Structures are given as C-alpha cells and as structure tokens.
mmCIF file of C-alpha atoms in Angstrom:
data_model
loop_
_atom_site.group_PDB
_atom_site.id
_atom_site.type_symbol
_atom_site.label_atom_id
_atom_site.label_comp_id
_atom_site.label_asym_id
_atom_site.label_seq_id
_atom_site.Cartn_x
_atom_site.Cartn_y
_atom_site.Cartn_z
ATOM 1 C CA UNK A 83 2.123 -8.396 -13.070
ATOM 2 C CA UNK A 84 5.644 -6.474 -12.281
ATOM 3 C CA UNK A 85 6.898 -7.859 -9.584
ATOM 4 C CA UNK A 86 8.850 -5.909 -6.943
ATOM 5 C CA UNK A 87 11.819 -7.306 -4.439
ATOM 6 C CA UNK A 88 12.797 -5.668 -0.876
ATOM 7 C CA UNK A 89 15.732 -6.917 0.793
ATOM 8 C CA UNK A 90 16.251 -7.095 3.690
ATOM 9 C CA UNK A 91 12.796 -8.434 4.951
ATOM 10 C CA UNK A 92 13.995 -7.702 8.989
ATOM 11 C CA UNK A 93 16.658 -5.263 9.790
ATOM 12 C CA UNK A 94 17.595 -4.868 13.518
ATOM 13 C CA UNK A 95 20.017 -2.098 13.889
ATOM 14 C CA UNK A 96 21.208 0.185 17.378
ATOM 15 C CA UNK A 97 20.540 4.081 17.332
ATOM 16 C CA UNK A 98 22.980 5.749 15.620
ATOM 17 C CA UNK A 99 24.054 3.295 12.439
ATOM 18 C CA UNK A 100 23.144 3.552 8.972
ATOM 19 C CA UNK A 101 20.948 1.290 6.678
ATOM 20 C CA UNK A 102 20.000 0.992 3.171
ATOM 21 C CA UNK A 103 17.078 -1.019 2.264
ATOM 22 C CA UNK A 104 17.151 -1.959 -1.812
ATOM 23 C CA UNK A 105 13.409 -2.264 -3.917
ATOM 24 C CA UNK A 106 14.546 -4.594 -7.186
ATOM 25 C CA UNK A 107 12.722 -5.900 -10.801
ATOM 26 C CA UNK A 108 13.579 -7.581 -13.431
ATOM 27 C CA UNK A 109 10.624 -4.711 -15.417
ATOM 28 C CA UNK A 110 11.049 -1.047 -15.943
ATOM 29 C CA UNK A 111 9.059 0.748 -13.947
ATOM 30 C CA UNK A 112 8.000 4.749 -15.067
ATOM 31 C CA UNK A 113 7.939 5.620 -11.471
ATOM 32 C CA UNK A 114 8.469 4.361 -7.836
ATOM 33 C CA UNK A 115 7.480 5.010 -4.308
ATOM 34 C CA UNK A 116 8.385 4.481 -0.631
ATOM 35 C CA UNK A 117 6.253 4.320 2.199
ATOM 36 C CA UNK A 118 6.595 4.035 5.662
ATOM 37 C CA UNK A 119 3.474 2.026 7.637
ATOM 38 C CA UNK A 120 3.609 2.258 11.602
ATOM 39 C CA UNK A 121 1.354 -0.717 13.946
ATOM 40 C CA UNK A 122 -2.458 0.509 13.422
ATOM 41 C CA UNK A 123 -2.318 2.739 10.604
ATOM 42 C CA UNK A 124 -2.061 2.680 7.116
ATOM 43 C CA UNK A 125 0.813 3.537 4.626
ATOM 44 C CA UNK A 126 2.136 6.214 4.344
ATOM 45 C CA UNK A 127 3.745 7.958 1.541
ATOM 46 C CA UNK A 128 7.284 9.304 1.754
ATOM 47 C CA UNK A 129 8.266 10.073 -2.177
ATOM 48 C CA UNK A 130 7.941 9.106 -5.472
ATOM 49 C CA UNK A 131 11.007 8.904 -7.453
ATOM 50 C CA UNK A 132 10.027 9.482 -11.480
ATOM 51 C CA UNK A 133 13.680 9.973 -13.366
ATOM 52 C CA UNK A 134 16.430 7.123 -14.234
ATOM 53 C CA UNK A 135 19.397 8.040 -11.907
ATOM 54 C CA UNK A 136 17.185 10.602 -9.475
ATOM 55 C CA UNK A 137 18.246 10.643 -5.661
ATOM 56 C CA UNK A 138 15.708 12.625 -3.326
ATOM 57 C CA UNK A 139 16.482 13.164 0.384
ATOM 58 C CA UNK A 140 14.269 13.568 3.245
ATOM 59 C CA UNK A 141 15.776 14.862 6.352
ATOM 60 C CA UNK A 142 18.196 11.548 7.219
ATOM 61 C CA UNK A 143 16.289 9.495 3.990
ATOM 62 C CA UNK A 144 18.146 9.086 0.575
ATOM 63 C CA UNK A 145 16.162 7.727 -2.204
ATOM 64 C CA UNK A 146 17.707 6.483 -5.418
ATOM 65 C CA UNK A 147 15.904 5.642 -8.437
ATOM 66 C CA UNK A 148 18.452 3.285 -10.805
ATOM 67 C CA UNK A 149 19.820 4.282 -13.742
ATOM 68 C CA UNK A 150 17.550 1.774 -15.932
ATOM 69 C CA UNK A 151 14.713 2.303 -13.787
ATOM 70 C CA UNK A 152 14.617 -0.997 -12.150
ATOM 71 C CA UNK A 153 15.469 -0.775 -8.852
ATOM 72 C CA UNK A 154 15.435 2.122 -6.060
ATOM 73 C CA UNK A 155 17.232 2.026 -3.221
ATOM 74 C CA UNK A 156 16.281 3.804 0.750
ATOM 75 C CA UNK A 157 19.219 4.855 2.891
ATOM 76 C CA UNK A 158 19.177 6.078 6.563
ATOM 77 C CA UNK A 159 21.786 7.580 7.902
ATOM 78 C CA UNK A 160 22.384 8.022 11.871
ATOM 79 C CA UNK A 161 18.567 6.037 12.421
ATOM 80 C CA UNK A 162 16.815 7.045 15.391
ATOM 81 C CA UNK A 163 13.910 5.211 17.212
ATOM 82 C CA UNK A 164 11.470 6.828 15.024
ATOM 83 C CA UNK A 165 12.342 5.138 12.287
ATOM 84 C CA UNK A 166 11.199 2.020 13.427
ATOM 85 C CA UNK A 167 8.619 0.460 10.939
ATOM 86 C CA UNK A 168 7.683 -1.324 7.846
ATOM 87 C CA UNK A 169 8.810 0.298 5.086
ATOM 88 C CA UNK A 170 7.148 -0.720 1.522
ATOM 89 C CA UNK A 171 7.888 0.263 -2.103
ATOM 90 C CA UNK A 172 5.363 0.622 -4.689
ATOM 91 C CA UNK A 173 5.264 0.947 -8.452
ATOM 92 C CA UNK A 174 2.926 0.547 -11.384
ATOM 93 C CA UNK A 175 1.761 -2.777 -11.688
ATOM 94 C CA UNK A 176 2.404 -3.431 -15.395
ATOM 95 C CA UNK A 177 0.318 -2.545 -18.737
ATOM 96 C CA UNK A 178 -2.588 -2.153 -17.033
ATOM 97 C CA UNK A 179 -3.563 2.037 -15.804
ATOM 98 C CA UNK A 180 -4.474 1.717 -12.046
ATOM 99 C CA UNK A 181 -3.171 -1.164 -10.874
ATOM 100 C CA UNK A 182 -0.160 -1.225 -8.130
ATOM 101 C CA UNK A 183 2.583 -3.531 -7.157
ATOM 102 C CA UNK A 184 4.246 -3.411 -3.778
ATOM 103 C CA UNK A 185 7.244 -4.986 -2.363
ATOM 104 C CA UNK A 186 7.154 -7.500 0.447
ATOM 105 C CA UNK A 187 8.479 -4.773 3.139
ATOM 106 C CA UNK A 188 11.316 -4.718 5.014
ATOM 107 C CA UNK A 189 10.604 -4.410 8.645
ATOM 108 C CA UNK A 190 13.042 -1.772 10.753
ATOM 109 C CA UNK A 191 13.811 -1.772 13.960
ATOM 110 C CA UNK A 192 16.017 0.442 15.728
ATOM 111 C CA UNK A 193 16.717 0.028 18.927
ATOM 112 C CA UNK A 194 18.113 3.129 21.751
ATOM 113 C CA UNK B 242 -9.174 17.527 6.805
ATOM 114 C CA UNK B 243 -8.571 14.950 4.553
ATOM 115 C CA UNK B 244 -9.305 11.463 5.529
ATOM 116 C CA UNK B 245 -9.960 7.560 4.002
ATOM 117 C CA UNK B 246 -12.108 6.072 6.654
ATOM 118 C CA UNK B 247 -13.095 2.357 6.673
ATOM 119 C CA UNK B 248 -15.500 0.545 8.711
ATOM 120 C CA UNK B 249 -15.829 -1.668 10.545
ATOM 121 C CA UNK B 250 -12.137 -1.872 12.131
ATOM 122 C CA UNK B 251 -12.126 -5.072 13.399
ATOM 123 C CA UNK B 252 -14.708 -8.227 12.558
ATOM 124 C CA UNK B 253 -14.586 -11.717 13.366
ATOM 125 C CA UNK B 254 -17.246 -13.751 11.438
ATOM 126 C CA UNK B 255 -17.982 -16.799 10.268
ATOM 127 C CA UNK B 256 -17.754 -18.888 7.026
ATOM 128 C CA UNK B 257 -20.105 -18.021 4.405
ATOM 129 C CA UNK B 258 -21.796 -15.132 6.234
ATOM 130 C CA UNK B 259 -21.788 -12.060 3.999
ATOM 131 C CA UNK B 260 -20.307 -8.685 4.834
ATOM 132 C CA UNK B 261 -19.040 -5.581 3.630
ATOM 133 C CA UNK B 262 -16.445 -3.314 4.502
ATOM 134 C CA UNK B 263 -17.091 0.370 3.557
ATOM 135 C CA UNK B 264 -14.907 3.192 2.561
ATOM 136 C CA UNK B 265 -15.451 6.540 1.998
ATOM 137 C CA UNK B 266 -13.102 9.507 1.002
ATOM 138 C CA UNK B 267 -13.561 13.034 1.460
ATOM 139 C CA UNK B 268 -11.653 14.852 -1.021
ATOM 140 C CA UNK B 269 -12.998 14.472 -4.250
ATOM 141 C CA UNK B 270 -10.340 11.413 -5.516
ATOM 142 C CA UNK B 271 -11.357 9.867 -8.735
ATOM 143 C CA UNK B 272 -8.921 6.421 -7.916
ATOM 144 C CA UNK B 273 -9.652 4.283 -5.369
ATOM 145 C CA UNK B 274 -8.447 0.696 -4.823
ATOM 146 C CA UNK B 275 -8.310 -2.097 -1.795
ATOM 147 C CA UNK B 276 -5.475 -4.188 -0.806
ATOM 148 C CA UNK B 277 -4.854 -6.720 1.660
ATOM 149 C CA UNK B 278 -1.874 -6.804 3.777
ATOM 150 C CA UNK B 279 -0.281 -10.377 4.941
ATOM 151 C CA UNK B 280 2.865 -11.212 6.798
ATOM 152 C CA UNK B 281 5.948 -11.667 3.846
ATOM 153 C CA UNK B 282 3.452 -10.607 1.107
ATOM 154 C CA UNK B 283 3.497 -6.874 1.334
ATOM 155 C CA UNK B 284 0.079 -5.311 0.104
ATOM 156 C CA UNK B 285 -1.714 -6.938 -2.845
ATOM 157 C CA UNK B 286 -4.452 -5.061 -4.704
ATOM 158 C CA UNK B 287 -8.029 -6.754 -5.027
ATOM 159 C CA UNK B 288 -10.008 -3.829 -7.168
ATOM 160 C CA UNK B 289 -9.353 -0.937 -8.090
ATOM 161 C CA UNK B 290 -11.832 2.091 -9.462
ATOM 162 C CA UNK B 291 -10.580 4.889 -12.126
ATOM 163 C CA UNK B 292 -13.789 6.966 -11.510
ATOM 164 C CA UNK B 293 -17.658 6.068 -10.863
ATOM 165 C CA UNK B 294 -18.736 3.484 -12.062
ATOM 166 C CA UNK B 295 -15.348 1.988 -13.370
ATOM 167 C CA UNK B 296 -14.012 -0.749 -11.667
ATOM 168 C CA UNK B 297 -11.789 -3.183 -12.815
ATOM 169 C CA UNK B 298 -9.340 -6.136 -11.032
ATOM 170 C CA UNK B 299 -6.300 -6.112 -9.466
ATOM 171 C CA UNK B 300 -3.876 -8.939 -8.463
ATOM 172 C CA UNK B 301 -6.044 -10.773 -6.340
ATOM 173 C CA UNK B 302 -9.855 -10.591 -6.995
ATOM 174 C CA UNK B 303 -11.502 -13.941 -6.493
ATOM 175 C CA UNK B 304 -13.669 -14.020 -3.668
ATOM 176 C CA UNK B 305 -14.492 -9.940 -3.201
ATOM 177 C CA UNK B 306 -16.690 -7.530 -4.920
ATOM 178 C CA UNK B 307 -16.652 -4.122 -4.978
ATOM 179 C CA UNK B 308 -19.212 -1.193 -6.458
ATOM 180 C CA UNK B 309 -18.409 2.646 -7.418
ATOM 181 C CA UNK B 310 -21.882 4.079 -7.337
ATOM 182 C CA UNK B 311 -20.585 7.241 -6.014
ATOM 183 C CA UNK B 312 -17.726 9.019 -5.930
ATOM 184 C CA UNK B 313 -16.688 9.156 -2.207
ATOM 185 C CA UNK B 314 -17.728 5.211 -1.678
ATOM 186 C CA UNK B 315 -15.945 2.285 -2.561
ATOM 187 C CA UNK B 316 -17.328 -0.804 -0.636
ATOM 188 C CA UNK B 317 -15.610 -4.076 -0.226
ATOM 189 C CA UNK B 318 -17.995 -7.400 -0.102
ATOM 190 C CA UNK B 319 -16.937 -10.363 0.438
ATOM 191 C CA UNK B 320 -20.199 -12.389 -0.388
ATOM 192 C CA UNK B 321 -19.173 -15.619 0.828
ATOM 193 C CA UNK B 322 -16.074 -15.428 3.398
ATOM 194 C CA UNK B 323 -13.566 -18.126 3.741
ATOM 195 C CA UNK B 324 -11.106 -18.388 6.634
ATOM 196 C CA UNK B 325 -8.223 -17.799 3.744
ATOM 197 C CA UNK B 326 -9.602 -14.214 3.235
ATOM 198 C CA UNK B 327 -8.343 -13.482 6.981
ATOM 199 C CA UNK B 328 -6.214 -10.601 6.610
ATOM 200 C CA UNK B 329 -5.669 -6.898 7.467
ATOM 201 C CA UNK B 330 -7.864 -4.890 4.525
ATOM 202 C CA UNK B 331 -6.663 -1.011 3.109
ATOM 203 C CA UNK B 332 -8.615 1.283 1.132
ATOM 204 C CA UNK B 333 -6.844 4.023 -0.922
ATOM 205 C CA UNK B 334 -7.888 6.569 -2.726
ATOM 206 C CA UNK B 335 -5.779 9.596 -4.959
ATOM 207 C CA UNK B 336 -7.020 12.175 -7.090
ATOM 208 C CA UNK B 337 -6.131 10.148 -10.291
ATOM 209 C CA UNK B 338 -4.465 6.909 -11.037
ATOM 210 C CA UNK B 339 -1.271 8.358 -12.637
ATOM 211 C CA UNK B 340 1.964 7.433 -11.344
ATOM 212 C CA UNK B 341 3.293 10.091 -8.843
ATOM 213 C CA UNK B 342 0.240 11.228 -7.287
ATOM 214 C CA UNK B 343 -0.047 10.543 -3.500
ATOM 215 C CA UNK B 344 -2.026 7.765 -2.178
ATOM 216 C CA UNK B 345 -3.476 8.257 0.700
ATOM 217 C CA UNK B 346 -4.497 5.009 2.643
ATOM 218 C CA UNK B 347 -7.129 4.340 5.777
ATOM 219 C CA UNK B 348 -6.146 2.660 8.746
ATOM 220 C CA UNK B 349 -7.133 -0.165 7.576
ATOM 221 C CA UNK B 350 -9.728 -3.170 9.053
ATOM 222 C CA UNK B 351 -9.126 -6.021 10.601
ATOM 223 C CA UNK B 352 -11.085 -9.508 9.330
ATOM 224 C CA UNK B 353 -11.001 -12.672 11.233
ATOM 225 C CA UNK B 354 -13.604 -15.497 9.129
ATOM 226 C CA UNK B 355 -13.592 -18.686 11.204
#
C-alpha cells in the first residue's frame, strides 16, 4: 500500500493569515486529490491534480502537484471562517485498480 | 439529484450481533467502495467494487463483508461485530475507478459495538 503523509495534523490560525498544508510519499502517485470534510457529512472533493509540476487554484486554494509526483501541497491565502475543517488528500493506493489511500488529515481551524 | 445514502446513521449494538449497513447510489456509478474514518488515521478502505458482481479488498478487510448484486447497492456486514470495529463508516461511489473521476461520498454512519 502507498502510503500518504499530511502535515500539519492541527492548524489553528486567526482570520485573515495564510496556510499551506503539505500531502507527502516516498511512491509516485499518477494522480492526487484534496478534499475538504465538514462535522456530519462526508468528503468532499475539491480537485484532482494529474500532471508533475501542475498548480490549480480555487478561489483563495492553491494546489500543487510536485515535480516527481510525490507530494502536493494546499495553500490558503487570507482564510476565512469557512474554511474551517478537515482537509484530506487522496491518491491511488498502489498496483492494485480501485483501491485508495488517504492521508491522515490535517484539521483547520480558523478562528474570527 | 445525485446522492450516496447510507443507513442506518447511527447504531449502537452489541458484540457478536450481526448487522448491515446499506448503501445505495443513484446515478448509475460502476465503483463503489467503504472506508472507515478514525481519529489520526484518515479514511481507510475496507472493499471496494469495480462493477456488479466484482468486489475485491482494500486496506482493511478482516471482519466486514460486502456484496454487489446490483448496481446501485453496496451493503456493508459486519457478521460478527467487535468493539474495535467502532468507528464512523463512508460509502463512495464514482462512475469508474480511474484516477481523476470524482468521488462522491455519503454522510456517513455512525457504529458504536459494546
């Protein structure tokens, strides 16, 4: 199984600073996701990141996708409130087609 | 509109008393898959299901059971619970397993076994 890293596990931040949460492996991975999960629900997803090198940006969220495709990185800039949750990322869990890895989470918490 | 819905949403049982948890999807996904969710451990995937029929084991399998005899169901039995398979329980499903398409989880159930 392909293991997957998040660090930080708890970030505590004020309204208004920036964050960057980092997904790491020692495997290559042909693709990667984030997701955000709020208290009650499920995941849910925010993007999947495919190329070596890609950044995609939602709104205030920059995703990075390494160079060698082991690690992806999530960066918030100015968080608000909203952003509060437990973000997770998510790849392909090794040789075999279906199965999928996730990262412990890192759990966000911004605070007005 | 499209939905994952599991039942029950919360169950406290006891040891060795059999249950299942269903899950059914209404938009025609081929994948579907559980995980359970504990505190520092992120998700971990129990089974997983390419298409009817075709199930196969994910990370953490011993203890559950699952069946694919249609294509919107995906049960979860746990035929023998043990107070280690307390957790908070996700079903999934996408329209096929390849990397990149969206997975779209249900809110998930809640299982106490005492």
């Amino acid at each position: 199984t392909q293991l997957l890293e998040q660090s930080p596990q708890f970030l505590s931040i004020q309204e208004g600073e920036n964050l960057t949460v980092y997904c790491n492996s020692s495997s290559v991975f042909s693709s990667l996701q984030w997701y955000r999960q709020e208290p009650g629900e499920g995941p849910v997803l925010l993007v999947t990141v495919v190329t070596g090198g890609e950044v995609k940006k939602l709104k205030r969220l920059t995703f990075q996708f390494g160079d060698a495709r082991k690690d992806s990185s999530l960066h918030i800039t100015a968080a608000q409130p909203g952003d509060t949750g437990l973000y997770l990322c998510a790849g392909p869990g090794g040789t075999s087609y279906g199965k999928l890895t996730f990262g412990q989470g890192t759990i966000l918490t911004v605070h007005p | 509109e499209a939905q994952v819905t599991q039942n029950p949403r919360y169950l406290i049982t006891v040891t060795g008393k059999k249950l299942t948890v269903t899950c059914s999807q209404n938009m025609n996904h081929e994948y579907m898959s559980w995980y359970r969710q504990d505190p520092g451990l992120g998700l971990r995937q129990i089974y997983y299901s390419m298409n009817v029929e075709v199930t196969d084991k994910g990370d953490v399998p011993e203890g559950y059971k699952v069946s694919r005899k249609e294509k919107r169901n995906f049960p979860l039995i746990l035929e023998s619970p043990s107070p280690n398979q307390t957790s908070l329980y996700f079903c999934a499903s996408s329209r096929t397993a390849s990397s990149g398409n969206t997975i779209y989880f249900g809110e998930g159930s809640w299982l106490t076994v005492v």
